[in-house]
């Protein structure tokens, strides 16, 4: 049911936009804190196989330093369940200021991070954090979205990714 629900919310247009951005990007930096850090690290591990120019941090200072180095042609891939984590927002703003593309995965359609992102992917149909204390299988949805994006990117870049990785 999680895959089915994620597929409902993840539109083909979003998949195409994410894959296109990540294919073109010189560097992709994944960030997340708390539970979302697990998903960010998982995403890095998956996408590094296709895009050796990937990096991952949970350290705020290092992430800010990397975001300051990202520029046009680079991607910041931010994962935040709430979409309101202050440090993640600061890093995303810094990356945007430097003209990097910001892609986010949040649990809310309307959150500061979603609104700040060039491409925002939502894991649920919730429009606010009204039910933030309700227990949702958040990490499973985040990882499912990462798996879907990875599979799509793999199918479009398998030959060149394999050559690059080797």
CSV table of C-alpha atoms in Angstrom, one decimal:
chain,number,residue,atom,x,y,z
A,1,UNK,CA,0.0,0.0,0.0
A,2,UNK,CA,2.9,2.4,0.7
A,3,UNK,CA,4.2,1.9,-2.9
A,4,UNK,CA,0.8,2.4,-4.3
A,5,UNK,CA,0.2,5.6,-2.2
A,6,UNK,CA,3.6,7.0,-3.1
A,7,UNK,CA,3.0,6.4,-6.7
A,8,UNK,CA,-0.3,8.3,-6.5
A,9,UNK,CA,1.5,11.4,-5.1
A,10,UNK,CA,4.6,11.1,-7.2
A,11,UNK,CA,3.8,12.5,-10.7
A,12,UNK,CA,5.6,11.5,-13.9
A,13,UNK,CA,6.4,15.2,-14.4
A,14,UNK,CA,8.2,15.3,-11.0
A,15,UNK,CA,10.1,12.1,-11.8
A,16,UNK,CA,11.2,13.4,-15.2
A,17,UNK,CA,12.3,16.7,-13.6
A,18,UNK,CA,14.3,15.1,-10.8
A,19,UNK,CA,16.0,12.6,-13.2
A,20,UNK,CA,16.8,15.4,-15.7
A,21,UNK,CA,18.3,17.6,-13.0
A,22,UNK,CA,20.3,14.8,-11.4
A,23,UNK,CA,21.6,13.6,-14.8
A,24,UNK,CA,22.8,17.1,-15.7
A,25,UNK,CA,24.2,17.9,-12.3
A,26,UNK,CA,27.9,18.0,-11.8
A,27,UNK,CA,27.3,17.4,-8.1
A,28,UNK,CA,24.4,16.3,-6.0
A,29,UNK,CA,24.5,16.8,-2.2
A,30,UNK,CA,22.0,14.9,0.0
A,31,UNK,CA,21.0,16.2,3.4
A,32,UNK,CA,18.7,15.2,6.2
A,33,UNK,CA,18.6,15.3,10.0
A,34,UNK,CA,17.1,13.0,12.5
A,35,UNK,CA,15.0,10.3,10.9
A,36,UNK,CA,15.3,11.9,7.6
A,37,UNK,CA,19.1,11.5,7.7
A,38,UNK,CA,18.6,7.7,7.3
A,39,UNK,CA,16.7,8.4,4.1
A,40,UNK,CA,19.4,10.9,2.9
A,41,UNK,CA,22.2,8.4,3.5
A,42,UNK,CA,20.2,5.7,1.8
A,43,UNK,CA,19.6,8.0,-1.2
A,44,UNK,CA,23.3,8.9,-1.4
A,45,UNK,CA,24.3,5.2,-1.3
A,46,UNK,CA,21.8,4.4,-4.1
A,47,UNK,CA,22.5,7.4,-6.4
A,48,UNK,CA,26.3,7.3,-5.9
A,49,UNK,CA,26.2,4.1,-8.1
A,50,UNK,CA,24.8,6.2,-10.9
A,51,UNK,CA,26.4,9.6,-10.2
A,52,UNK,CA,29.8,9.5,-8.5
A,53,UNK,CA,29.6,13.3,-7.9
A,54,UNK,CA,27.3,12.7,-4.9
A,55,UNK,CA,27.9,13.6,-1.3
A,56,UNK,CA,26.0,13.3,2.0
A,57,UNK,CA,26.2,14.9,5.4
A,58,UNK,CA,24.3,15.1,8.6
A,59,UNK,CA,26.7,17.6,10.1
A,60,UNK,CA,25.1,21.1,9.8
A,61,UNK,CA,28.4,23.0,9.4
A,62,UNK,CA,29.7,20.7,6.7
A,63,UNK,CA,26.4,20.8,4.9
A,64,UNK,CA,26.4,24.6,5.0
A,65,UNK,CA,30.0,24.6,3.6
A,66,UNK,CA,29.0,22.2,0.8
A,67,UNK,CA,25.9,24.3,0.0
A,68,UNK,CA,28.0,27.4,-0.2
A,69,UNK,CA,30.1,25.6,-2.8
A,70,UNK,CA,27.1,24.4,-4.8
A,71,UNK,CA,26.2,26.6,-7.7
A,72,UNK,CA,24.4,26.5,-11.0
A,73,UNK,CA,24.4,23.0,-12.4
A,74,UNK,CA,24.5,21.4,-9.0
A,75,UNK,CA,21.7,19.9,-6.9
A,76,UNK,CA,20.9,20.0,-3.2
A,77,UNK,CA,18.6,17.1,-2.4
A,78,UNK,CA,17.0,17.9,1.0
A,79,UNK,CA,14.9,15.5,3.0
A,80,UNK,CA,12.8,16.7,5.9
A,81,UNK,CA,9.7,15.0,7.2
A,82,UNK,CA,8.3,18.3,8.6
A,83,UNK,CA,9.7,20.5,5.9
A,84,UNK,CA,10.3,23.0,8.8
A,85,UNK,CA,13.7,22.0,10.2
A,86,UNK,CA,15.6,25.3,10.6
A,87,UNK,CA,19.0,24.0,9.7
A,88,UNK,CA,17.7,22.3,6.5
A,89,UNK,CA,15.9,25.5,5.5
A,90,UNK,CA,19.1,27.5,6.0
A,91,UNK,CA,21.1,25.1,3.9
A,92,UNK,CA,18.4,25.1,1.2
A,93,UNK,CA,18.3,28.9,1.1
A,94,UNK,CA,22.1,29.1,0.8
A,95,UNK,CA,22.1,26.6,-2.1
A,96,UNK,CA,19.3,28.5,-3.8
A,97,UNK,CA,21.1,31.8,-3.3
A,98,UNK,CA,24.1,30.2,-5.1
A,99,UNK,CA,21.8,29.1,-8.0
A,100,UNK,CA,21.8,25.4,-7.2
A,101,UNK,CA,18.7,23.4,-7.9
A,102,UNK,CA,16.9,22.4,-4.7
A,103,UNK,CA,15.0,19.2,-4.7
A,104,UNK,CA,13.1,18.2,-1.5
A,105,UNK,CA,11.1,15.3,-0.1
A,106,UNK,CA,8.7,16.4,2.6
A,107,UNK,CA,5.6,15.0,4.2
A,108,UNK,CA,3.5,18.1,3.6
A,109,UNK,CA,2.5,19.7,0.4
A,110,UNK,CA,2.6,23.1,2.0
A,111,UNK,CA,5.8,23.5,4.1
A,112,UNK,CA,8.6,26.1,4.1
A,113,UNK,CA,11.0,23.6,2.5
A,114,UNK,CA,8.5,22.5,-0.2
A,115,UNK,CA,7.8,26.2,-1.0
A,116,UNK,CA,11.5,27.0,-1.2
A,117,UNK,CA,12.3,24.0,-3.5
A,118,UNK,CA,12.6,24.0,-7.3
A,119,UNK,CA,11.1,20.5,-7.2
A,120,UNK,CA,9.2,19.3,-4.2
A,121,UNK,CA,8.0,15.7,-3.7
A,122,UNK,CA,5.4,15.1,-1.0
A,123,UNK,CA,5.0,11.7,0.7
A,124,UNK,CA,1.4,12.1,1.8
A,125,UNK,CA,-1.7,14.1,0.9
A,126,UNK,CA,-1.5,16.1,4.2
A,127,UNK,CA,-1.4,19.8,3.5
A,128,UNK,CA,-0.2,20.9,6.9
A,129,UNK,CA,1.3,19.6,10.0
A,130,UNK,CA,-2.0,19.6,11.8
A,131,UNK,CA,-1.6,15.9,12.6
A,132,UNK,CA,2.1,16.0,13.2
A,133,UNK,CA,1.8,13.7,16.3
A,134,UNK,CA,0.0,11.0,14.3
A,135,UNK,CA,2.2,8.0,13.7
A,136,UNK,CA,2.8,7.6,9.9
A,137,UNK,CA,5.3,5.2,8.4
A,138,UNK,CA,7.3,8.3,7.2
A,139,UNK,CA,10.6,6.7,6.5
A,140,UNK,CA,9.1,3.9,4.5
A,141,UNK,CA,7.4,6.5,2.2
A,142,UNK,CA,10.6,8.5,1.9
A,143,UNK,CA,12.7,5.4,1.0
A,144,UNK,CA,10.0,4.2,-1.5
A,145,UNK,CA,10.2,7.5,-3.3
A,146,UNK,CA,14.0,7.3,-3.4
A,147,UNK,CA,13.7,3.8,-4.8
A,148,UNK,CA,11.2,4.9,-7.5
A,149,UNK,CA,13.5,7.8,-8.5
A,150,UNK,CA,16.6,5.6,-8.5
A,151,UNK,CA,14.9,3.0,-10.7
A,152,UNK,CA,13.8,5.7,-13.2
A,153,UNK,CA,17.2,7.3,-13.3
A,154,UNK,CA,18.9,3.9,-13.6
A,155,UNK,CA,16.7,2.9,-16.6
A,156,UNK,CA,17.6,6.2,-18.3
A,157,UNK,CA,21.4,6.2,-17.5
A,158,UNK,CA,22.4,2.6,-17.0
A,159,UNK,CA,25.1,2.4,-19.7
A,160,UNK,CA,26.7,5.8,-19.0
A,161,UNK,CA,26.4,5.3,-15.3
A,162,UNK,CA,28.1,2.0,-15.5
A,163,UNK,CA,31.0,3.4,-17.6
A,164,UNK,CA,31.4,6.3,-15.2
A,165,UNK,CA,31.3,4.2,-12.1
A,166,UNK,CA,33.9,1.7,-13.5
